[in-house]
Amino acid sequence: MKIAINTLPITPNIGGPKTYLVNLIKHLAEIDKKNIYYLFVSPINRLLFKRAGYNFKEVILPIYSDNRLLRVLYEQLLIPLYVRKYRIDILFC
């Protein structure tokens, strides 16, 4: 199965959502070698998820999390196109 995880709202600053998502991806990489994961990342948060497993693929989207309006538009209009392009079965946001 192909699973995409939207990490665009996450910034390198300390915070609960960042801690949650970093730990979720870390533990998924430890327990799941069967599914393929696509991480939708931005240029400023991509280093947070570098240690994911071999079945994790990074899709860098040219949007910065600090511009909330553009990020929301990108999530609503362009992420569905990436989901179709990569034939994603599940999108986790």
PDB file of N, CA, C and O in Angstrom, residues 16-56:
ATOM      1  N   GLY A  16       4.351  20.483  20.046  1.00  0.00           N
ATOM      2  CA  GLY A  16       3.700  19.188  20.150  1.00  0.00           C
ATOM      3  C   GLY A  16       3.463  18.491  18.819  1.00  0.00           C
ATOM      4  O   GLY A  16       3.767  17.300  18.686  1.00  0.00           O
ATOM      5  N   PRO A  17       2.897  19.177  17.821  1.00  0.00           N
ATOM      6  CA  PRO A  17       2.663  18.507  16.541  1.00  0.00           C
ATOM      7  C   PRO A  17       3.955  18.003  15.887  1.00  0.00           C
ATOM      8  O   PRO A  17       3.976  16.924  15.293  1.00  0.00           O
ATOM      9  N   LYS A  18       5.026  18.764  16.009  1.00  0.00           N
ATOM     10  CA  LYS A  18       6.313  18.324  15.441  1.00  0.00           C
ATOM     11  C   LYS A  18       6.788  17.061  16.146  1.00  0.00           C
ATOM     12  O   LYS A  18       7.181  16.082  15.496  1.00  0.00           O
ATOM     13  N   THR A  19       6.744  17.056  17.466  1.00  0.00           N
ATOM     14  CA  THR A  19       7.181  15.893  18.239  1.00  0.00           C
ATOM     15  C   THR A  19       6.348  14.671  17.879  1.00  0.00           C
ATOM     16  O   THR A  19       6.876  13.574  17.683  1.00  0.00           O
ATOM     17  N   TYR A  20       5.042  14.856  17.776  1.00  0.00           N
ATOM     18  CA  TYR A  20       4.147  13.757  17.420  1.00  0.00           C
ATOM     19  C   TYR A  20       4.511  13.167  16.065  1.00  0.00           C
ATOM     20  O   TYR A  20       4.671  11.952  15.921  1.00  0.00           O
ATOM     21  N   LEU A  21       4.635  14.016  15.051  1.00  0.00           N
ATOM     22  CA  LEU A  21       4.873  13.524  13.701  1.00  0.00           C
ATOM     23  C   LEU A  21       6.260  12.911  13.542  1.00  0.00           C
ATOM     24  O   LEU A  21       6.414  11.876  12.881  1.00  0.00           O
ATOM     25  N   VAL A  22       7.275  13.512  14.141  1.00  0.00           N
ATOM     26  CA  VAL A  22       8.624  12.951  14.075  1.00  0.00           C
ATOM     27  C   VAL A  22       8.633  11.561  14.704  1.00  0.00           C
ATOM     28  O   VAL A  22       9.194  10.610  14.141  1.00  0.00           O
ATOM     29  N   ASN A  23       7.988  11.407  15.857  1.00  0.00           N
ATOM     30  CA  ASN A  23       7.952  10.099  16.519  1.00  0.00           C
ATOM     31  C   ASN A  23       7.089   9.095  15.767  1.00  0.00           C
ATOM     32  O   ASN A  23       7.422   7.910  15.696  1.00  0.00           O
ATOM     33  N   LEU A  24       5.977   9.548  15.190  1.00  0.00           N
ATOM     34  CA  LEU A  24       5.137   8.660  14.397  1.00  0.00           C
ATOM     35  C   LEU A  24       5.922   8.070  13.228  1.00  0.00           C
ATOM     36  O   LEU A  24       5.912   6.851  13.011  1.00  0.00           O
ATOM     37  N   ILE A  25       6.618   8.917  12.492  1.00  0.00           N
ATOM     38  CA  ILE A  25       7.384   8.453  11.332  1.00  0.00           C
ATOM     39  C   ILE A  25       8.534   7.559  11.770  1.00  0.00           C
ATOM     40  O   ILE A  25       8.799   6.523  11.151  1.00  0.00           O
ATOM     41  N   LYS A  26       9.199   7.917  12.840  1.00  0.00           N
ATOM     42  CA  LYS A  26      10.295   7.099  13.359  1.00  0.00           C
ATOM     43  C   LYS A  26       9.811   5.693  13.708  1.00  0.00           C
ATOM     44  O   LYS A  26      10.433   4.691  13.323  1.00  0.00           O
ATOM     45  N   HIS A  27       8.687   5.589  14.403  1.00  0.00           N
ATOM     46  CA  HIS A  27       8.188   4.282  14.821  1.00  0.00           C
ATOM     47  C   HIS A  27       7.557   3.509  13.661  1.00  0.00           C
ATOM     48  O   HIS A  27       7.655   2.275  13.629  1.00  0.00           O
ATOM     49  N   LEU A  28       6.936   4.195  12.728  1.00  0.00           N
ATOM     50  CA  LEU A  28       6.449   3.504  11.528  1.00  0.00           C
ATOM     51  C   LEU A  28       7.613   2.882  10.763  1.00  0.00           C
ATOM     52  O   LEU A  28       7.503   1.763  10.257  1.00  0.00           O
ATOM     53  N   ALA A  29       8.723   3.602  10.682  1.00  0.00           N
ATOM     54  CA  ALA A  29       9.901   3.074   9.986  1.00  0.00           C
ATOM     55  C   ALA A  29      10.445   1.841  10.695  1.00  0.00           C
ATOM     56  O   ALA A  29      10.979   0.934  10.040  1.00  0.00           O
ATOM     57  N   GLU A  30      10.308   1.775  12.004  1.00  0.00           N
ATOM     58  CA  GLU A  30      10.799   0.630  12.756  1.00  0.00           C
ATOM     59  C   GLU A  30       9.915  -0.603  12.598  1.00  0.00           C
ATOM     60  O   GLU A  30      10.422  -1.723  12.550  1.00  0.00           O
ATOM     61  N   ILE A  31       8.600  -0.411  12.518  1.00  0.00           N
ATOM     62  CA  ILE A  31       7.701  -1.567  12.532  1.00  0.00           C
ATOM     63  C   ILE A  31       7.136  -1.950  11.166  1.00  0.00           C
ATOM     64  O   ILE A  31       6.622  -3.057  11.021  1.00  0.00           O
ATOM     65  N   ASP A  32       7.196  -1.073  10.183  1.00  0.00           N
ATOM     66  CA  ASP A  32       6.550  -1.351   8.899  1.00  0.00           C
ATOM     67  C   ASP A  32       7.551  -1.278   7.754  1.00  0.00           C
ATOM     68  O   ASP A  32       7.988  -0.203   7.370  1.00  0.00           O
ATOM     69  N   LYS A  33       7.891  -2.427   7.227  1.00  0.00           N
ATOM     70  CA  LYS A  33       8.791  -2.487   6.066  1.00  0.00           C
ATOM     71  C   LYS A  33       8.031  -2.849   4.790  1.00  0.00           C
ATOM     72  O   LYS A  33       8.601  -2.920   3.714  1.00  0.00           O
ATOM     73  N   LYS A  34       6.734  -3.089   4.930  1.00  0.00           N
ATOM     74  CA  LYS A  34       5.930  -3.572   3.809  1.00  0.00           C
ATOM     75  C   LYS A  34       5.353  -2.440   2.947  1.00  0.00           C
ATOM     76  O   LYS A  34       5.392  -2.507   1.727  1.00  0.00           O
ATOM     77  N   ASN A  35       4.816  -1.417   3.591  1.00  0.00           N
ATOM     78  CA  ASN A  35       4.170  -0.318   2.869  1.00  0.00           C
ATOM     79  C   ASN A  35       5.191   0.717   2.414  1.00  0.00           C
ATOM     80  O   ASN A  35       6.272   0.839   2.981  1.00  0.00           O
ATOM     81  N   ILE A  36       4.816   1.475   1.396  1.00  0.00           N
ATOM     82  CA  ILE A  36       5.653   2.570   0.903  1.00  0.00           C
ATOM     83  C   ILE A  36       5.044   3.875   1.386  1.00  0.00           C
ATOM     84  O   ILE A  36       3.843   4.109   1.239  1.00  0.00           O
ATOM     85  N   TYR A  37       5.888   4.727   1.974  1.00  0.00           N
ATOM     86  CA  TYR A  37       5.442   5.997   2.521  1.00  0.00           C
ATOM     87  C   TYR A  37       6.033   7.142   1.704  1.00  0.00           C
ATOM     88  O   TYR A  37       7.222   7.135   1.391  1.00  0.00           O
ATOM     89  N   TYR A  38       5.185   8.104   1.387  1.00  0.00           N
ATOM     90  CA  TYR A  38       5.622   9.325   0.718  1.00  0.00           C
ATOM     91  C   TYR A  38       5.450  10.464   1.720  1.00  0.00           C
ATOM     92  O   TYR A  38       4.351  10.696   2.210  1.00  0.00           O
ATOM     93  N   LEU A  39       6.540  11.133   2.026  1.00  0.00           N
ATOM     94  CA  LEU A  39       6.485  12.258   2.948  1.00  0.00           C
ATOM     95  C   LEU A  39       6.458  13.551   2.145  1.00  0.00           C
ATOM     96  O   LEU A  39       7.418  13.868   1.438  1.00  0.00           O
ATOM     97  N   PHE A  40       5.351  14.265   2.196  1.00  0.00           N
ATOM     98  CA  PHE A  40       5.259  15.565   1.552  1.00  0.00           C
ATOM     99  C   PHE A  40       5.908  16.574   2.489  1.00  0.00           C
ATOM    100  O   PHE A  40       5.340  16.906   3.535  1.00  0.00           O
ATOM    101  N   VAL A  41       7.097  17.040   2.135  1.00  0.00           N
ATOM    102  CA  VAL A  41       7.885  17.916   2.998  1.00  0.00           C
ATOM    103  C   VAL A  41       8.133  19.249   2.312  1.00  0.00           C
ATOM    104  O   VAL A  41       8.027  19.369   1.092  1.00  0.00           O
ATOM    105  N   SER A  42       8.481  20.245   3.112  1.00  0.00           N
ATOM    106  CA  SER A  42       8.871  21.553   2.579  1.00  0.00           C
ATOM    107  C   SER A  42      10.381  21.702   2.732  1.00  0.00           C
ATOM    108  O   SER A  42      11.004  20.936   3.474  1.00  0.00           O
ATOM    109  N   PRO A  43      10.976  22.671   2.068  1.00  0.00           N
ATOM    110  CA  PRO A  43      12.423  22.859   2.200  1.00  0.00           C
ATOM    111  C   PRO A  43      12.879  23.146   3.637  1.00  0.00           C
ATOM    112  O   PRO A  43      14.005  22.822   3.989  1.00  0.00           O
ATOM    113  N   ILE A  44      12.005  23.715   4.466  1.00  0.00           N
ATOM    114  CA  ILE A  44      12.461  24.043   5.825  1.00  0.00           C
ATOM    115  C   ILE A  44      12.235  22.925   6.838  1.00  0.00           C
ATOM    116  O   ILE A  44      12.808  22.963   7.917  1.00  0.00           O
ATOM    117  N   ASN A  45      11.420  21.922   6.526  1.00  0.00           N
ATOM    118  CA  ASN A  45      11.212  20.857   7.505  1.00  0.00           C
ATOM    119  C   ASN A  45      11.733  19.491   7.057  1.00  0.00           C
ATOM    120  O   ASN A  45      11.640  18.519   7.797  1.00  0.00           O
ATOM    121  N   ARG A  46      12.279  19.399   5.884  1.00  0.00           N
ATOM    122  CA  ARG A  46      12.680  18.097   5.346  1.00  0.00           C
ATOM    123  C   ARG A  46      13.754  17.407   6.167  1.00  0.00           C
ATOM    124  O   ARG A  46      13.800  16.193   6.219  1.00  0.00           O
ATOM    125  N   LEU A  47      14.608  18.138   6.845  1.00  0.00           N
ATOM    126  CA  LEU A  47      15.670  17.513   7.636  1.00  0.00           C
ATOM    127  C   LEU A  47      15.139  16.841   8.900  1.00  0.00           C
ATOM    128  O   LEU A  47      15.824  16.002   9.473  1.00  0.00           O
ATOM    129  N   LEU A  48      13.937  17.175   9.310  1.00  0.00           N
ATOM    130  CA  LEU A  48      13.347  16.541  10.490  1.00  0.00           C
ATOM    131  C   LEU A  48      13.058  15.056  10.268  1.00  0.00           C
ATOM    132  O   LEU A  48      12.985  14.288  11.212  1.00  0.00           O
ATOM    133  N   PHE A  49      12.907  14.653   9.020  1.00  0.00           N
ATOM    134  CA  PHE A  49      12.472  13.296   8.708  1.00  0.00           C
ATOM    135  C   PHE A  49      13.517  12.503   7.926  1.00  0.00           C
ATOM    136  O   PHE A  49      13.209  11.525   7.270  1.00  0.00           O
ATOM    137  N   LYS A  50      14.773  12.902   7.993  1.00  0.00           N
ATOM    138  CA  LYS A  50      15.836  12.285   7.196  1.00  0.00           C
ATOM    139  C   LYS A  50      16.122  10.834   7.574  1.00  0.00           C
ATOM    140  O   LYS A  50      16.570  10.061   6.765  1.00  0.00           O
ATOM    141  N   ARG A  51      15.893  10.456   8.816  1.00  0.00           N
ATOM    142  CA  ARG A  51      16.273   9.116   9.257  1.00  0.00           C
ATOM    143  C   ARG A  51      15.173   8.083   9.070  1.00  0.00           C
ATOM    144  O   ARG A  51      15.199   7.032   9.702  1.00  0.00           O
ATOM    145  N   ALA A  52      14.216   8.347   8.239  1.00  0.00           N
ATOM    146  CA  ALA A  52      13.154   7.374   7.996  1.00  0.00           C
ATOM    147  C   ALA A  52      13.738   6.181   7.247  1.00  0.00           C
ATOM    148  O   ALA A  52      14.850   6.217   6.744  1.00  0.00           O
ATOM    149  N   GLY A  53      12.975   5.118   7.165  1.00  0.00           N
ATOM    150  CA  GLY A  53      13.450   3.880   6.565  1.00  0.00           C
ATOM    151  C   GLY A  53      13.570   3.937   5.052  1.00  0.00           C
ATOM    152  O   GLY A  53      13.220   4.920   4.409  1.00  0.00           O
ATOM    153  N   TYR A  54      14.039   2.828   4.501  1.00  0.00           N
ATOM    154  CA  TYR A  54      14.241   2.742   3.052  1.00  0.00           C
ATOM    155  C   TYR A  54      12.934   2.795   2.273  1.00  0.00           C
ATOM    156  O   TYR A  54      12.919   3.127   1.086  1.00  0.00           O
ATOM    157  N   ASN A  55      11.823   2.475   2.928  1.00  0.00           N
ATOM    158  CA  ASN A  55      10.535   2.500   2.248  1.00  0.00           C
ATOM    159  C   ASN A  55       9.832   3.857   2.384  1.00  0.00           C
ATOM    160  O   ASN A  55       8.667   3.991   2.070  1.00  0.00           O
ATOM    161  N   PHE A  56      10.582   4.874   2.832  1.00  0.00           N
ATOM    162  CA  PHE A  56      10.064   6.241   2.923  1.00  0.00           C
ATOM    163  C   PHE A  56      10.682   7.077   1.817  1.00  0.00           C
ATOM    164  O   PHE A  56      11.893   7.144   1.687  1.00  0.00           O
TER     165      PHE A  56
END
